[in-house]
CSV table of C-alpha atoms and ligand atoms in Angstrom, one decimal:
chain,number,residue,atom,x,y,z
A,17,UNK,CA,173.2,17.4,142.2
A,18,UNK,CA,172.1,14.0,143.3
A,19,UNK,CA,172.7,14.6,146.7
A,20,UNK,CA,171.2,17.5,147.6
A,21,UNK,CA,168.1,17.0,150.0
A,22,UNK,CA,165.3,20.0,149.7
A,23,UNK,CA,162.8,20.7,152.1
A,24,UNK,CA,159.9,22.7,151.6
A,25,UNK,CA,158.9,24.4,154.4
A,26,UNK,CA,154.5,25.3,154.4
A,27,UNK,CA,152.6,26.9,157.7
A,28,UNK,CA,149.5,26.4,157.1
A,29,UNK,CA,146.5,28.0,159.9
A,30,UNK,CA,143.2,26.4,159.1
A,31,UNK,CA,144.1,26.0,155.5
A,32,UNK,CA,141.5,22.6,155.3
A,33,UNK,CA,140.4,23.6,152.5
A,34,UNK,CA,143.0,23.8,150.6
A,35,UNK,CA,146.0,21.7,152.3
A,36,UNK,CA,145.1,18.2,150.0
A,37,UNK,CA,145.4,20.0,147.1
A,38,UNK,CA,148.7,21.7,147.7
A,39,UNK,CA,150.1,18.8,148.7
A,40,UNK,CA,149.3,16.9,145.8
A,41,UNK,CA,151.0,19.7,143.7
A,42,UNK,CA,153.7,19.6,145.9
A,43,UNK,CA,154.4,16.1,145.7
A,44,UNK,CA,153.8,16.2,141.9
A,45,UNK,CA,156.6,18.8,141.8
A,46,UNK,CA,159.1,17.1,144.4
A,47,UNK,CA,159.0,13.9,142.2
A,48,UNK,CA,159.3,15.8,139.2
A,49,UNK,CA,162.9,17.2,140.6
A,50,UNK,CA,163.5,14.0,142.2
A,51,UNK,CA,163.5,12.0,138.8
A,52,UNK,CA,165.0,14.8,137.4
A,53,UNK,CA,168.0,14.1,139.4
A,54,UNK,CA,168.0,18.1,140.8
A,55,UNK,CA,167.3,16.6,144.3
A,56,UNK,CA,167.9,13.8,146.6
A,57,UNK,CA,165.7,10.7,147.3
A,58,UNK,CA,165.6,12.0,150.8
A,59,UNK,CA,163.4,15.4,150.0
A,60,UNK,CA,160.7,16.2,151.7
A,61,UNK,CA,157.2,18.3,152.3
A,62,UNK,CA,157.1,20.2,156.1
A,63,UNK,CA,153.4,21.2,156.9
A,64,UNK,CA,153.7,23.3,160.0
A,65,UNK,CA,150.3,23.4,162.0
A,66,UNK,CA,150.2,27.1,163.4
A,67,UNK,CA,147.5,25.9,166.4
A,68,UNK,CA,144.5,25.4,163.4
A,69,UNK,CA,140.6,25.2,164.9
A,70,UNK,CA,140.0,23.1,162.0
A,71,UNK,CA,140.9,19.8,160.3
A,72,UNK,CA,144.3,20.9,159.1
A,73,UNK,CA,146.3,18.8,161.6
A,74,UNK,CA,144.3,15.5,160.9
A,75,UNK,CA,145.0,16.2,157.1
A,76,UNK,CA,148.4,16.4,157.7
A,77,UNK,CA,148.7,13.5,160.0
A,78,UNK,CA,147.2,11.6,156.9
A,79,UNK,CA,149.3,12.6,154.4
A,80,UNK,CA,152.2,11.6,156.4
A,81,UNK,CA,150.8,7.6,157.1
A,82,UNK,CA,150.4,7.5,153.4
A,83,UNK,CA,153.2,9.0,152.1
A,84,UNK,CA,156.7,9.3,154.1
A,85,UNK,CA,157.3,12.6,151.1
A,86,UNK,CA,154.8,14.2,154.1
A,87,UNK,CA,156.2,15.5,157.3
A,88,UNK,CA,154.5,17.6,160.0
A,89,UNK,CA,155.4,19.6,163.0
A,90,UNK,CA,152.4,20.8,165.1
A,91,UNK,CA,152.4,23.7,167.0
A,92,UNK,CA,151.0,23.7,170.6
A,93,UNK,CA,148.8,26.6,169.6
A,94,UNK,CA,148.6,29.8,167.2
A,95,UNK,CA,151.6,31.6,167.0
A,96,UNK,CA,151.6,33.3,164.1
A,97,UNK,CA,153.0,32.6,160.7
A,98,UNK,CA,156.2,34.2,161.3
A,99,UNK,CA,156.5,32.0,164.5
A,100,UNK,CA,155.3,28.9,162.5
A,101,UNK,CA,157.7,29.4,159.8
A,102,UNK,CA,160.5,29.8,161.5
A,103,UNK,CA,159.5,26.4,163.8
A,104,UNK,CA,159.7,24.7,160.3
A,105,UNK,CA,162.8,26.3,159.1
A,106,UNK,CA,164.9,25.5,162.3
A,107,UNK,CA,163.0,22.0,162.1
A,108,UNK,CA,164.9,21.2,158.9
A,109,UNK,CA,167.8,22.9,159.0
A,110,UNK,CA,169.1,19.7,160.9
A,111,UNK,CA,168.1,17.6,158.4
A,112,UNK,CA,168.3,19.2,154.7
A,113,UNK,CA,170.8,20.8,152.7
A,114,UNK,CA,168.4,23.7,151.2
A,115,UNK,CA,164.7,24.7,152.3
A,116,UNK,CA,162.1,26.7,150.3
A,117,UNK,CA,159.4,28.4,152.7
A,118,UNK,CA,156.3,28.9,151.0
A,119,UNK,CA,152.5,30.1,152.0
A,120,UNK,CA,149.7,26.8,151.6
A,121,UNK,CA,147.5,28.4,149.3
A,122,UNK,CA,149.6,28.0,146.6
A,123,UNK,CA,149.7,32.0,145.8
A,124,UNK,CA,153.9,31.5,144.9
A,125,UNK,CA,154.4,29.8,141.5
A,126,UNK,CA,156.2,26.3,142.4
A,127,UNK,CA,157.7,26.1,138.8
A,128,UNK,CA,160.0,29.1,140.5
A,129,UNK,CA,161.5,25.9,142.8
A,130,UNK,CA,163.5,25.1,139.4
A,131,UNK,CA,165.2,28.2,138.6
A,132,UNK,CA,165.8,28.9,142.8
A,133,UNK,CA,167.4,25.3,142.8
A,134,UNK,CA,169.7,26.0,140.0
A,135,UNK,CA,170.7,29.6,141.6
A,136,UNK,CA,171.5,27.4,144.9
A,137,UNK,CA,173.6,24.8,143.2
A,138,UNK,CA,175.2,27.8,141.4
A,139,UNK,CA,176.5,29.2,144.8
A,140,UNK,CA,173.6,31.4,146.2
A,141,UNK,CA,172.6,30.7,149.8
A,142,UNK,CA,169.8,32.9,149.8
A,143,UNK,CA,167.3,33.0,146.5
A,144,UNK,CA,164.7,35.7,147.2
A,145,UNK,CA,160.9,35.0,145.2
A,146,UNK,CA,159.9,38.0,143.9
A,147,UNK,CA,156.6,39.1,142.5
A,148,UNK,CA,156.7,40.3,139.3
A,149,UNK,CA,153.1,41.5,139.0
A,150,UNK,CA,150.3,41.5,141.4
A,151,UNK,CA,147.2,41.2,138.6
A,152,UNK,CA,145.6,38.8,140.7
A,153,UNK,CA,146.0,40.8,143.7
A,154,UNK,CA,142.4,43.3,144.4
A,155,UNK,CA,143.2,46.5,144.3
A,156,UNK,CA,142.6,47.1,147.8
A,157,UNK,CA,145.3,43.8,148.6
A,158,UNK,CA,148.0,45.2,146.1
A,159,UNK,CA,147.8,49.4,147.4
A,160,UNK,CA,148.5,47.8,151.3
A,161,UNK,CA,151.2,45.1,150.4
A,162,UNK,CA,152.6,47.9,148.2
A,163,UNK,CA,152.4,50.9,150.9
A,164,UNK,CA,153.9,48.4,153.3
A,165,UNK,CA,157.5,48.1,151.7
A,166,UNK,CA,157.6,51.5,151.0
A,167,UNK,CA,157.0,52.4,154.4
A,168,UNK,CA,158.9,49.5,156.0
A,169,UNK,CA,161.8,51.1,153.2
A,170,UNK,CA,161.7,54.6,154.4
A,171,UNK,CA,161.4,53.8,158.3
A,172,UNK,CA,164.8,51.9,157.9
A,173,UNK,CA,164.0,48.6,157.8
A,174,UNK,CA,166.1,46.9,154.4
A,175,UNK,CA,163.9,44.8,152.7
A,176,UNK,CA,163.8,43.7,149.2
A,177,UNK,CA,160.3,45.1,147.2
A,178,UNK,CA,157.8,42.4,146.7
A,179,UNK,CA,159.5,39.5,148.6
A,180,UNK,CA,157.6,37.8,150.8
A,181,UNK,CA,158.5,34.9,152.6
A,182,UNK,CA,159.0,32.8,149.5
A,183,UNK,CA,162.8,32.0,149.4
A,184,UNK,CA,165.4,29.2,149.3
A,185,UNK,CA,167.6,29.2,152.1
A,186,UNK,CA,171.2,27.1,151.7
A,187,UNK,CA,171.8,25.1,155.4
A,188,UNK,CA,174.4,27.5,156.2
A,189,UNK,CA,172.0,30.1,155.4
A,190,UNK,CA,169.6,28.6,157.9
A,191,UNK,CA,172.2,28.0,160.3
A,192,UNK,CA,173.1,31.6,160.0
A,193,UNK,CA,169.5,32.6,160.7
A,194,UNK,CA,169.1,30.3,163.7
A,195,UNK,CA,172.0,32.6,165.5
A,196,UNK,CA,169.3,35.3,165.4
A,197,UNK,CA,167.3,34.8,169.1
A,198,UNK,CA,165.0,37.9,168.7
A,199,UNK,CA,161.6,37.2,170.0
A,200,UNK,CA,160.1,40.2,167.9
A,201,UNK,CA,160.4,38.5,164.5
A,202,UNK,CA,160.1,39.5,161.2
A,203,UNK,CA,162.0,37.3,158.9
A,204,UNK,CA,162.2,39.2,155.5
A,205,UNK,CA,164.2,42.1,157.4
A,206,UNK,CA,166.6,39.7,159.1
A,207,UNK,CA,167.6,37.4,156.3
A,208,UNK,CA,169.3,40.0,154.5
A,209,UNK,CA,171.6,40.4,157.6
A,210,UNK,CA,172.5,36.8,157.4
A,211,UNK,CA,174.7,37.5,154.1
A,212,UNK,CA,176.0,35.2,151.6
A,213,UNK,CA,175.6,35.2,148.0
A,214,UNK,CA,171.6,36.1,147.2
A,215,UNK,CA,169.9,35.9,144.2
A,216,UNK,CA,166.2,36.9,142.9
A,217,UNK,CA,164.0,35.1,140.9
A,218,UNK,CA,160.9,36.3,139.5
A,219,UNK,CA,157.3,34.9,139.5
A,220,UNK,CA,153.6,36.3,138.7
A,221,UNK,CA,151.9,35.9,141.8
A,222,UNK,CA,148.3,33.9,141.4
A,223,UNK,CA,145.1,33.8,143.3
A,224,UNK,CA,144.3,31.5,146.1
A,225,UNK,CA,143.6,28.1,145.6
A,226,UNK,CA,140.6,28.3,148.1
A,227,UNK,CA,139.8,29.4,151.1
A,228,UNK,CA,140.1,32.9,152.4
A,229,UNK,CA,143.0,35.1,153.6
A,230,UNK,CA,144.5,34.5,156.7
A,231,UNK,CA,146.1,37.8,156.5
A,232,UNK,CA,143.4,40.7,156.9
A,233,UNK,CA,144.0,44.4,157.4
A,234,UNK,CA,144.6,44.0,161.4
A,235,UNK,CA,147.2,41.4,160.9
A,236,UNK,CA,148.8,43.3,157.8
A,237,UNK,CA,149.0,46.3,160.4
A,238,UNK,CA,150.7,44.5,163.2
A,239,UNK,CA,153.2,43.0,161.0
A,240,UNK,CA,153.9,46.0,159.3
A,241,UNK,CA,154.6,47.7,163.0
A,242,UNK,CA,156.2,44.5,163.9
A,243,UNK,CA,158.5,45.4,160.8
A,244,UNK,CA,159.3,49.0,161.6
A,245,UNK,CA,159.9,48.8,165.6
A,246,UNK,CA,162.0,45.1,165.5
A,247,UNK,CA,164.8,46.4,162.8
A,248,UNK,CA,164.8,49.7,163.5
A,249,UNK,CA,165.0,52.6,165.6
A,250,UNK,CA,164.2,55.4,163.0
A,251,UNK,CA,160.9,56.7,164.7
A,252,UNK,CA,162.9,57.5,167.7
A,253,UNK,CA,165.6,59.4,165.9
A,254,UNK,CA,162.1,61.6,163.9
A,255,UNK,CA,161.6,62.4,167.7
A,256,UNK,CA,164.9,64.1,168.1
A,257,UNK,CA,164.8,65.8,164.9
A,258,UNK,CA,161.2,67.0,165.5
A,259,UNK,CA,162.2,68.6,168.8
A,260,UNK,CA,165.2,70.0,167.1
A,261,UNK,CA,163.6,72.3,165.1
A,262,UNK,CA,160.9,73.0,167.4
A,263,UNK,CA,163.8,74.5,169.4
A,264,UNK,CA,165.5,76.0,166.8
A,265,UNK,CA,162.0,77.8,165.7
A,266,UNK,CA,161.7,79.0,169.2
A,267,UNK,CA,165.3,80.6,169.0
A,268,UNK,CA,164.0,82.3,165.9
A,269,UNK,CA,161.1,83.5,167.8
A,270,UNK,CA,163.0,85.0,170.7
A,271,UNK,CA,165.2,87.1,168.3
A,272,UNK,CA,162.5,87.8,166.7
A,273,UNK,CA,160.4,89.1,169.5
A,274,UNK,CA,163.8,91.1,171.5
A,275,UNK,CA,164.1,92.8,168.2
A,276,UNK,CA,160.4,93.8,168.1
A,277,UNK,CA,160.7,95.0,171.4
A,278,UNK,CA,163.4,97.6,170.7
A,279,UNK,CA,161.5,98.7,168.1
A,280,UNK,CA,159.0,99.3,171.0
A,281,UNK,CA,156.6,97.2,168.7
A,282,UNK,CA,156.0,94.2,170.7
A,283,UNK,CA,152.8,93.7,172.9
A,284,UNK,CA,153.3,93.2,176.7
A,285,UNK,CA,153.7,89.3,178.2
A,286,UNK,CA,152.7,87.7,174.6
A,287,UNK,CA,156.1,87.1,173.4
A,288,UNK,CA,157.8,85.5,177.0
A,289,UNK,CA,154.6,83.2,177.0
A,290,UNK,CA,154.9,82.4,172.8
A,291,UNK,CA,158.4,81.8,173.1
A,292,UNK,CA,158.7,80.1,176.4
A,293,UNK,CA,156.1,77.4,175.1
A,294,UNK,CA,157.9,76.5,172.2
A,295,UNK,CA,161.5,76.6,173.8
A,296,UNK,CA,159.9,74.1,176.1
A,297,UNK,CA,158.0,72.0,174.1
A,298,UNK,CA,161.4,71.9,171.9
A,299,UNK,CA,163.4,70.9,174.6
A,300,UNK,CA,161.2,68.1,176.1
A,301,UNK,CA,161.0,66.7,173.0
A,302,UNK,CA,164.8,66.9,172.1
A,303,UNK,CA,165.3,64.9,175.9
A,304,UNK,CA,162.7,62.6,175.4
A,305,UNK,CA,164.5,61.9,171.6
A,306,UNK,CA,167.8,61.6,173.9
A,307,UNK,CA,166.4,59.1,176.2
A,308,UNK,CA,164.9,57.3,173.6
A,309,UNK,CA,168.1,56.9,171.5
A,310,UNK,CA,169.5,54.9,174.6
A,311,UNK,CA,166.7,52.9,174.6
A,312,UNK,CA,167.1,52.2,171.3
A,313,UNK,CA,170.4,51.1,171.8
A,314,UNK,CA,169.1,49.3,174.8
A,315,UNK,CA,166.7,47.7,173.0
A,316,UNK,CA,169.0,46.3,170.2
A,317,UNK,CA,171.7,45.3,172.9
A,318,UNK,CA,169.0,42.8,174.5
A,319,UNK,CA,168.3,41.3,170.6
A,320,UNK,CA,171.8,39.9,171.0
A,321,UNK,CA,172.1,39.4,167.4
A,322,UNK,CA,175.4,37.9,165.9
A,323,UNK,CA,177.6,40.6,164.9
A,324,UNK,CA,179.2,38.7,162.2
A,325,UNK,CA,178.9,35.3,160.9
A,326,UNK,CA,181.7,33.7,159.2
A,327,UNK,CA,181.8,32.2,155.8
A,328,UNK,CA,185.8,30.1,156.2
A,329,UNK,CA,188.8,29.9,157.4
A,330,UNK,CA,191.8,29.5,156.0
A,331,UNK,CA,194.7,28.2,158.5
B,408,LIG,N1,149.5,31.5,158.4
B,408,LIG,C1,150.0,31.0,159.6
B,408,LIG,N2,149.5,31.5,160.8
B,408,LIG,C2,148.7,32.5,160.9
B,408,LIG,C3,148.2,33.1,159.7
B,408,LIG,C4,148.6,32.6,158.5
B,408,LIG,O1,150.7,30.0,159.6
B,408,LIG,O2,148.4,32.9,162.0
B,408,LIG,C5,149.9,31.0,157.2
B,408,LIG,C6,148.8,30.6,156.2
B,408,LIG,O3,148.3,29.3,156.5
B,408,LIG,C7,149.5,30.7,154.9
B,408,LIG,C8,150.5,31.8,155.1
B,408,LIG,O4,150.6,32.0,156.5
B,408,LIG,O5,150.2,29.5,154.5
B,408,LIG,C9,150.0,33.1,154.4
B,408,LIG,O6,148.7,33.4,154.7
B,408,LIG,P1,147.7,34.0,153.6
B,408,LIG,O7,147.9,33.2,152.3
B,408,LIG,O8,146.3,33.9,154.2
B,408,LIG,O9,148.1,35.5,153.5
B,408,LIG,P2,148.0,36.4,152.2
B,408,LIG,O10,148.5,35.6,151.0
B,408,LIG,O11,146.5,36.7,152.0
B,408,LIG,O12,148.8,37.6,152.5
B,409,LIG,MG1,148.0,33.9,150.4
């Protein structure tokens, strides 16, 4: 459809090195759809500065006085490239009718852009990237990024395997997303509470085009924690089980130890210590479980997230 204006959305944090190259692939491909008639004359390319040290903000500036395809939105400092991308997401949702989010180095195939377009035109608001292999990936890269949606899939948190933040997102999608007002952010466990239609589309994940990750261990850590304790509450609820049985062992124990003792078996004091501790410990952790399922609750109160978000009306 003629009509339909695409952003692509790109944080980039002291990407220098390889920011002038993306962009001239980017462009290349925006023209492409652009003559192709799958996208409107008005599409554009969003750099988001993330608070770089380097020169990334004075490439950007650059781009955009010779090229109006270029936009830019600079950050006042580092805020991290969930922050930044959701700075560029809410920046075009007032101005585009779909946005693809994507990382600078160029790691996400852009010939994907094609088939996620086509989804979208087709009626899907939200078209997940997904890798299909990680080949390029080291070893040590692809066991962590793997791990990670395991764990972040067994603590609770629904997110779909091998998406990262590469995904078209329809306006209303974006619109949907903007409702969210969480400070403790993690995007790929949120959009699938926004709803709509979603489709995946698969692509081989390549190396970077230069530079190095932006995205060591640390960072990998505290977004994977950032992941489990902003969508869900299951560690709490493992404390209140964990005390459970410790209590219920201790019960065990108890009948275990009056029966010794009218079989005049038992040793003196040892059992009302043994069983005292572990009744005890059971019950502290069982009320400290309790508490902590209120502060769960607490905790997801002061989120405020929509509870519904509504697709039409008929009247
Ligand atoms: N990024 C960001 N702010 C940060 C760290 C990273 O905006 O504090 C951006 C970075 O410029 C890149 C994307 O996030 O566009 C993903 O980073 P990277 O490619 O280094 O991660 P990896 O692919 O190694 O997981
Ligand atoms: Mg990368």
């Amino acid at each position: 459809m003629m009509h339909d204006v695409l952003y692509l959305v790109v944080p980039c944090y002291k990407e220098e090195e390889v920011l002038p190259e993306t962009a001239r692939r980017l462009e290349r491909k925006l023209e492409s759809l652009i003559s192709a008639g799958q996208i409107s004359q008005e599409s554009r390319i969003l750099f988001v500065n993330d608070g770089s040290t380097d020169q990334t903000w004075n490439i950007i500036a650059r781009l955009h006085s010779e090229n109006k395809r270029f936009c830019g939105v600079n950050l006042t400092r580092n805020r991290g490239h969930q922050n930044a991308l959701l700075a560029g997401l809410m920046v075009a949702k007032d101005r585009c009718d779909m946005a693809i989010s994507m990382d600078a180095d160029l790691q996400d195939d852009i010939d994907a852009i094609d088939e996620m377009i086509r989804q979208c035109q087709r009626g899907c608001d939200i078209v997940y990237g997904v890798r299909s292999s990680r080949k390029k990936d080291t070893f040590f890269k692809r066991f962590t990024a793997e791990s990670f949606y395991r764990i972040l899939n067994t603590m609770g948190a629904e997110i779909v395997f091998n998406h990262a933040d590469y995904r078209l997102m329809s306006r209303r999608a974006l619109e949907g997303l903007g409702q969210f007002r969480e400070v403790n952010l993690f995007l790929r466990g949120i959009i699938p509470m926004i709803g709509y239609e979603t489709a995946t589309v698969e692509y081989e994940r390549k190396e970077r085009l230069a530079g190095e990750s932006k995205y060591p261990l640390k960072k990998m850590l505290t977004l994977a924690a950032e992941g489990i304790t902003s969508l869900s509450i299951k560690p709490i609820r493992f404390i209140t089980v964990l005390g459970l049985l410790i209590f219920l062992i201790s019960l065990v124990c108890i009948i275990y130890s009056v029966i010794q003792r009218f079989l005049g078996q038992g040793v003196d004091g040892w059992e009302s210590i043994f069983c005292s501790i572990w009744a005890i410990g059971g019950l502290i952790l069982l009320s400290l479980g309790t508490i902590g399922e209120y502060i769960g609750k607490i905790y997801l109160e002061t989120k405020e997230r929509p509870r519904f978000l509504i697709r039409e009306i008929l009247e």
